[in-house]
Amino acid sequence: MKGVFIMQNKPIIYQPGVVPQEIYSGVPSFMGLPVAKTAEDVKNFDFAVMGVPWEGGCTYGGFSSCVVAPKTFRGVSTRYTGYLPDYDIDTFDYMTACDYGDTVVQNGNYDLTFANMREKFGEIIDAGAIPITFGGDHSISYPMISEMAKRHKKRVGVIHFDAHLDTMPSFGDDLYSRCSPFNRLYQDENFDSTKIVHIGIRGPRNHPQERREAEKYGATVIPAMEIKKNGYEATIKKALEIASKDTDMIYVTICSDVLDASANPQGPVDPCGLTSFELAMMVNECGRAGANAFDFVEIYPETCGTQMSAHTGVWMALYFMNGLAARKAEKVQK
């Protein structure tokens, strides 16, 4: 039964001899969580972690190593538990979680990869679990949000944390590259583009057409400057009001470069961004508001041996999950 207090085999630390489960040979499951082998298994859990080891068309330079990011996230995750002293709540006292492995990908093949991604993501949401997805590049968000929108036509809100809008109509002949996922989403017949909020946008790596596309489709853009002036609390309140109005589901997607470059050595170098604290607080609020899916994308493990960005991505997932657990705890206490 989902969410039974207390989750069996919940993540622990500071206990000698603890060996985490493996999702693949030599790769631990996320936080050492139970491994779900089938869609039927997923029905027993509140959260299901999914990896997408995918890199589509590169918009600058070549291979970035984001294809090995899901493995890296899992590797660093075994350092952590679900307990946050900030809120004095352990996620796994209120909710359960599993690792559902990686989706099947084929290098260069969008059709096969996106179809498999839709299938696995669809299995998680149809099982009634909340997907926690680690990419991969940002192109992966489109098929997953689109799959959710198929089930909740015009009633899915999106909170998109990023330095860049990712709304270019295409990259040359490539319609699905990492600079275009939200343009594809704008045009999805099941999605209402007025229900998406782009947060943290800034800097000279944005194309002016991206802003024009957002305006054309009625999306909301909250630049990083606005967050710094008004504060993260007012910002996320505004964003959630927009994303939740007349919607049934909220999807949270995070590109690592929403963070300031100083906090993101494994990702694109974009100064003038959010602190990890600001992002964690806003992500936690998304959980407390009852958001239904989360992804974290665009880290490049081979660029930094300390894996700082991977650790940060895991923290963001845990702050999101903890927000949902706090929401459930409040209901239980009532």
XYZ file of C-alpha atoms in Angstrom:
334
model
C 0.000 0.000 0.000
C 1.364 3.416 -0.953
C 2.570 5.886 1.622
C 2.389 3.599 4.647
C 4.360 4.927 7.619
C 7.265 4.122 7.624
C 8.723 3.092 4.276
C 10.482 -0.240 4.524
C 14.187 -0.130 3.635
C 14.145 3.657 3.521
C 17.486 5.370 2.795
C 19.824 5.609 5.771
C 23.333 6.937 6.416
C 25.994 6.637 9.123
C 25.444 2.917 9.520
C 28.494 0.744 8.786
C 28.107 -2.076 6.311
C 25.074 -0.696 4.481
C 25.250 -1.664 0.806
C 22.733 0.002 -1.545
C 20.749 -1.967 -4.069
C 21.899 -1.819 -7.674
C 19.790 -0.725 -10.617
C 22.444 -2.051 -12.989
C 25.616 -3.971 -12.323
C 27.956 -1.602 -10.531
C 25.425 1.253 -10.460
C 23.413 1.808 -7.272
C 19.714 2.454 -7.430
C 18.800 6.032 -6.589
C 19.504 6.422 -2.853
C 19.615 2.632 -2.631
C 15.829 2.543 -3.088
C 13.933 -0.615 -4.035
C 14.115 -1.446 -7.745
C 10.847 -1.679 -9.679
C 11.123 -4.096 -12.581
C 7.637 -3.724 -14.054
C 4.873 -1.159 -14.334
C 2.898 -3.303 -11.906
C 5.699 -2.916 -9.341
C 5.508 0.866 -9.637
C 1.924 0.817 -8.348
C 3.314 0.063 -4.886
C 5.156 3.398 -4.638
C 4.447 7.130 -4.446
C 7.576 8.198 -6.367
C 9.374 6.466 -9.233
C 12.835 7.582 -10.362
C 13.579 7.314 -14.093
C 16.785 8.023 -15.973
C 17.002 9.248 -19.575
C 20.618 8.883 -20.802
C 20.025 10.912 -23.954
C 21.749 13.682 -25.855
C 20.112 14.879 -29.032
C 21.426 17.463 -31.440
C 24.127 19.715 -30.011
C 23.508 23.425 -30.496
C 27.091 24.380 -29.674
C 30.206 22.228 -29.725
C 29.994 18.463 -29.524
C 29.371 15.684 -27.018
C 28.655 17.105 -23.555
C 28.559 13.848 -21.528
C 24.984 14.413 -20.315
C 24.230 10.864 -21.485
C 26.031 9.511 -18.424
C 24.275 11.912 -16.045
C 21.593 9.462 -14.796
C 24.352 7.092 -13.681
C 26.136 10.004 -11.993
C 23.036 11.180 -10.153
C 22.515 7.664 -8.841
C 26.139 7.385 -7.792
C 26.114 10.517 -5.634
C 22.582 9.934 -4.298
C 23.643 7.174 -1.916
C 25.121 9.860 0.314
C 21.644 11.119 1.234
C 18.410 10.347 3.074
C 14.930 11.832 2.852
C 15.286 13.800 6.090
C 15.582 17.602 5.878
C 16.310 19.341 9.192
C 15.088 22.581 7.570
C 11.543 21.239 7.968
C 12.168 18.346 10.399
C 10.424 15.924 8.042
C 11.679 12.674 6.528
C 10.040 12.164 3.144
C 10.038 8.419 3.615
C 8.060 8.561 6.840
C 5.123 9.643 4.687
C 5.786 8.464 1.144
C 7.450 5.565 -0.637
C 9.800 5.518 -3.625
C 11.487 3.186 -6.087
C 13.965 3.310 -8.949
C 12.395 2.280 -12.255
C 15.630 2.316 -14.221
C 16.441 4.061 -17.494
C 14.331 4.423 -20.577
C 15.624 2.822 -23.786
C 17.464 5.285 -26.013
C 19.240 5.036 -29.362
C 21.827 7.617 -30.261
C 20.534 9.979 -32.936
C 17.088 8.386 -33.098
C 14.492 10.816 -31.732
C 11.513 8.720 -32.823
C 12.559 5.545 -31.032
C 13.913 7.327 -27.974
C 10.950 9.640 -27.480
C 8.482 6.781 -28.017
C 10.214 4.707 -25.331
C 10.370 7.721 -23.043
C 6.652 8.338 -23.445
C 5.905 4.692 -22.719
C 7.963 4.453 -19.528
C 6.875 7.863 -18.244
C 3.263 6.961 -19.056
C 3.586 3.749 -17.056
C 4.664 5.746 -14.013
C 1.835 8.263 -14.128
C -0.734 5.577 -14.973
C 0.470 3.680 -11.894
C -0.403 6.742 -9.814
C 3.232 7.492 -8.954
C 5.088 10.800 -9.246
C 7.941 10.653 -11.800
C 11.349 11.940 -10.700
C 13.366 12.050 -13.931
C 17.056 12.724 -14.490
C 18.348 13.566 -17.979
C 19.866 13.845 -20.409
C 19.478 17.086 -22.299
C 16.426 19.325 -22.096
C 14.792 17.923 -25.190
C 13.475 15.093 -22.985
C 10.962 17.355 -21.234
C 8.744 17.757 -24.287
C 7.697 14.099 -24.760
C 7.106 13.643 -21.031
C 4.998 16.778 -20.566
C 3.178 15.971 -23.793
C 2.400 12.488 -22.492
C 0.943 13.963 -19.319
C -1.047 16.482 -21.367
C -2.557 13.645 -23.424
C -4.213 12.412 -20.246
C -5.233 15.864 -18.963
C -6.029 17.834 -22.086
C -5.311 21.564 -21.706
C -5.077 21.121 -17.919
C -1.336 20.716 -17.266
C 0.688 23.591 -15.854
C 4.477 23.797 -16.199
C 7.069 25.482 -13.993
C 10.237 25.744 -16.091
C 13.454 26.789 -14.313
C 16.167 27.727 -16.809
C 18.551 30.455 -17.941
C 17.130 29.994 -21.445
C 13.642 29.855 -22.866
C 14.340 26.866 -25.165
C 11.596 28.052 -27.490
C 13.357 28.228 -30.851
C 11.161 26.852 -33.663
C 14.045 24.573 -34.671
C 17.811 24.238 -34.829
C 18.336 24.086 -38.576
C 16.353 21.028 -39.656
C 16.243 19.624 -36.121
C 12.824 20.239 -34.558
C 13.605 18.467 -31.292
C 16.975 19.768 -30.160
C 17.519 21.124 -26.660
C 16.804 24.698 -27.784
C 13.284 23.812 -28.986
C 11.350 21.599 -26.506
C 8.992 24.299 -25.312
C 8.174 25.476 -28.815
C 7.102 21.892 -29.519
C 5.050 22.014 -26.326
C 3.450 25.342 -27.264
C 2.188 23.688 -30.432
C 1.012 20.468 -28.780
C -2.728 20.111 -29.338
C -3.262 18.950 -25.757
C -1.330 21.759 -24.067
C -2.395 25.305 -23.198
C 0.721 27.461 -23.594
C -0.655 30.107 -21.225
C -0.107 27.590 -18.401
C 3.693 27.566 -18.607
C 5.989 29.841 -16.585
C 9.654 30.220 -17.564
C 11.660 31.215 -14.465
C 15.249 32.482 -14.199
C 15.710 33.557 -17.813
C 18.807 35.701 -18.358
C 21.978 36.335 -20.255
C 23.465 36.584 -23.745
C 22.863 32.964 -24.724
C 19.204 33.724 -25.441
C 18.050 34.401 -28.986
C 15.577 37.306 -29.347
C 13.244 35.050 -31.305
C 12.810 32.874 -28.230
C 11.216 35.768 -26.348
C 9.008 36.577 -29.321
C 7.843 32.954 -29.460
C 6.948 32.990 -25.758
C 4.981 36.205 -26.225
C 3.222 34.862 -29.307
C 1.962 31.795 -27.450
C 1.054 33.612 -24.225
C 3.655 32.010 -21.977
C 4.834 33.851 -18.848
C 8.516 34.803 -18.574
C 10.065 35.686 -15.199
C 13.647 36.862 -15.733
C 16.301 36.246 -13.082
C 16.421 40.010 -12.484
C 12.791 39.962 -11.349
C 13.537 37.179 -8.870
C 16.427 39.127 -7.393
C 14.325 42.287 -7.095
C 11.119 40.741 -5.772
C 12.487 37.724 -3.922
C 12.033 34.003 -4.470
C 8.891 33.747 -2.300
C 6.904 36.261 -4.344
C 8.254 34.728 -7.544
C 7.180 31.160 -6.885
C 3.817 32.317 -5.545
C 3.185 34.152 -8.818
C 4.390 31.196 -10.907
C 2.250 28.650 -9.081
C -0.831 30.828 -9.357
C -0.417 30.871 -13.138
C 0.498 27.187 -13.536
C -2.286 25.960 -11.246
C -5.148 28.079 -12.566
C -7.673 25.728 -14.220
C -5.190 22.838 -14.286
C -5.152 19.364 -12.756
C -1.411 18.681 -12.876
C 1.822 20.659 -12.490
C 5.101 19.556 -14.042
C 8.391 20.998 -12.722
C 11.392 20.981 -15.065
C 14.852 22.277 -14.159
C 17.828 22.955 -16.390
C 20.973 23.112 -14.267
C 21.934 26.478 -15.738
C 19.118 28.263 -13.928
C 21.762 28.181 -11.199
C 24.540 30.720 -11.159
C 27.713 29.440 -12.813
C 29.452 29.379 -9.430
C 26.976 26.726 -8.270
C 26.985 24.715 -11.490
C 30.505 23.656 -12.536
C 29.178 20.620 -14.425
C 26.702 22.561 -16.503
C 26.551 25.400 -19.007
C 28.407 28.462 -17.699
C 25.752 31.126 -17.117
C 26.516 33.812 -14.487
C 23.984 36.032 -12.710
C 21.709 33.135 -11.808
C 19.899 31.686 -8.828
C 21.610 30.414 -5.731
C 21.045 26.775 -4.857
C 19.134 27.980 -1.783
C 16.714 30.072 -3.850
C 16.077 27.174 -6.211
C 15.623 24.637 -3.404
C 13.113 26.848 -1.619
C 11.076 27.381 -4.782
C 11.164 23.706 -5.702
C 10.036 22.780 -2.200
C 7.102 25.166 -2.591
C 6.172 23.386 -5.822
C 6.022 20.145 -3.875
C 3.928 21.733 -1.142
C 1.566 22.987 -3.862
C 1.058 19.367 -4.987
C 3.098 19.288 -8.206
C 2.955 15.958 -9.997
C 6.273 15.472 -11.821
C 9.886 16.645 -11.688
C 12.887 16.521 -13.967
C 16.455 17.800 -13.705
C 18.568 17.992 -16.864
C 21.762 19.265 -18.483
C 24.689 18.307 -16.303
C 27.968 17.252 -17.918
C 29.684 14.802 -15.534
C 33.007 14.643 -17.356
C 33.695 18.360 -16.810
C 34.055 18.276 -13.009
C 35.403 15.460 -10.872
C 33.696 16.638 -7.685
C 30.269 16.072 -9.316
C 28.953 19.222 -7.621
C 26.107 19.726 -10.083
C 24.992 16.112 -9.727
C 24.834 16.533 -5.966
C 22.822 19.716 -6.418
C 20.386 17.978 -8.752
C 19.808 15.264 -6.165
C 19.230 17.922 -3.511
C 16.629 19.620 -5.704
C 14.780 16.326 -6.182
C 14.849 15.723 -2.421
C 13.557 19.215 -1.640
C 10.750 18.669 -4.148
C 9.869 15.273 -2.690
C 10.047 16.628 0.844
C 7.566 19.352 -0.078
C 5.092 16.715 -1.196
C 5.706 14.734 1.990
C 5.054 17.865 4.075
C 1.815 18.365 2.184
C 0.782 14.794 3.002
C 1.884 15.150 6.636
C -0.333 18.218 7.044
C -3.322 16.286 5.707
C -2.617 13.376 8.050
C -2.326 15.670 11.061
C -5.686 17.228 10.275
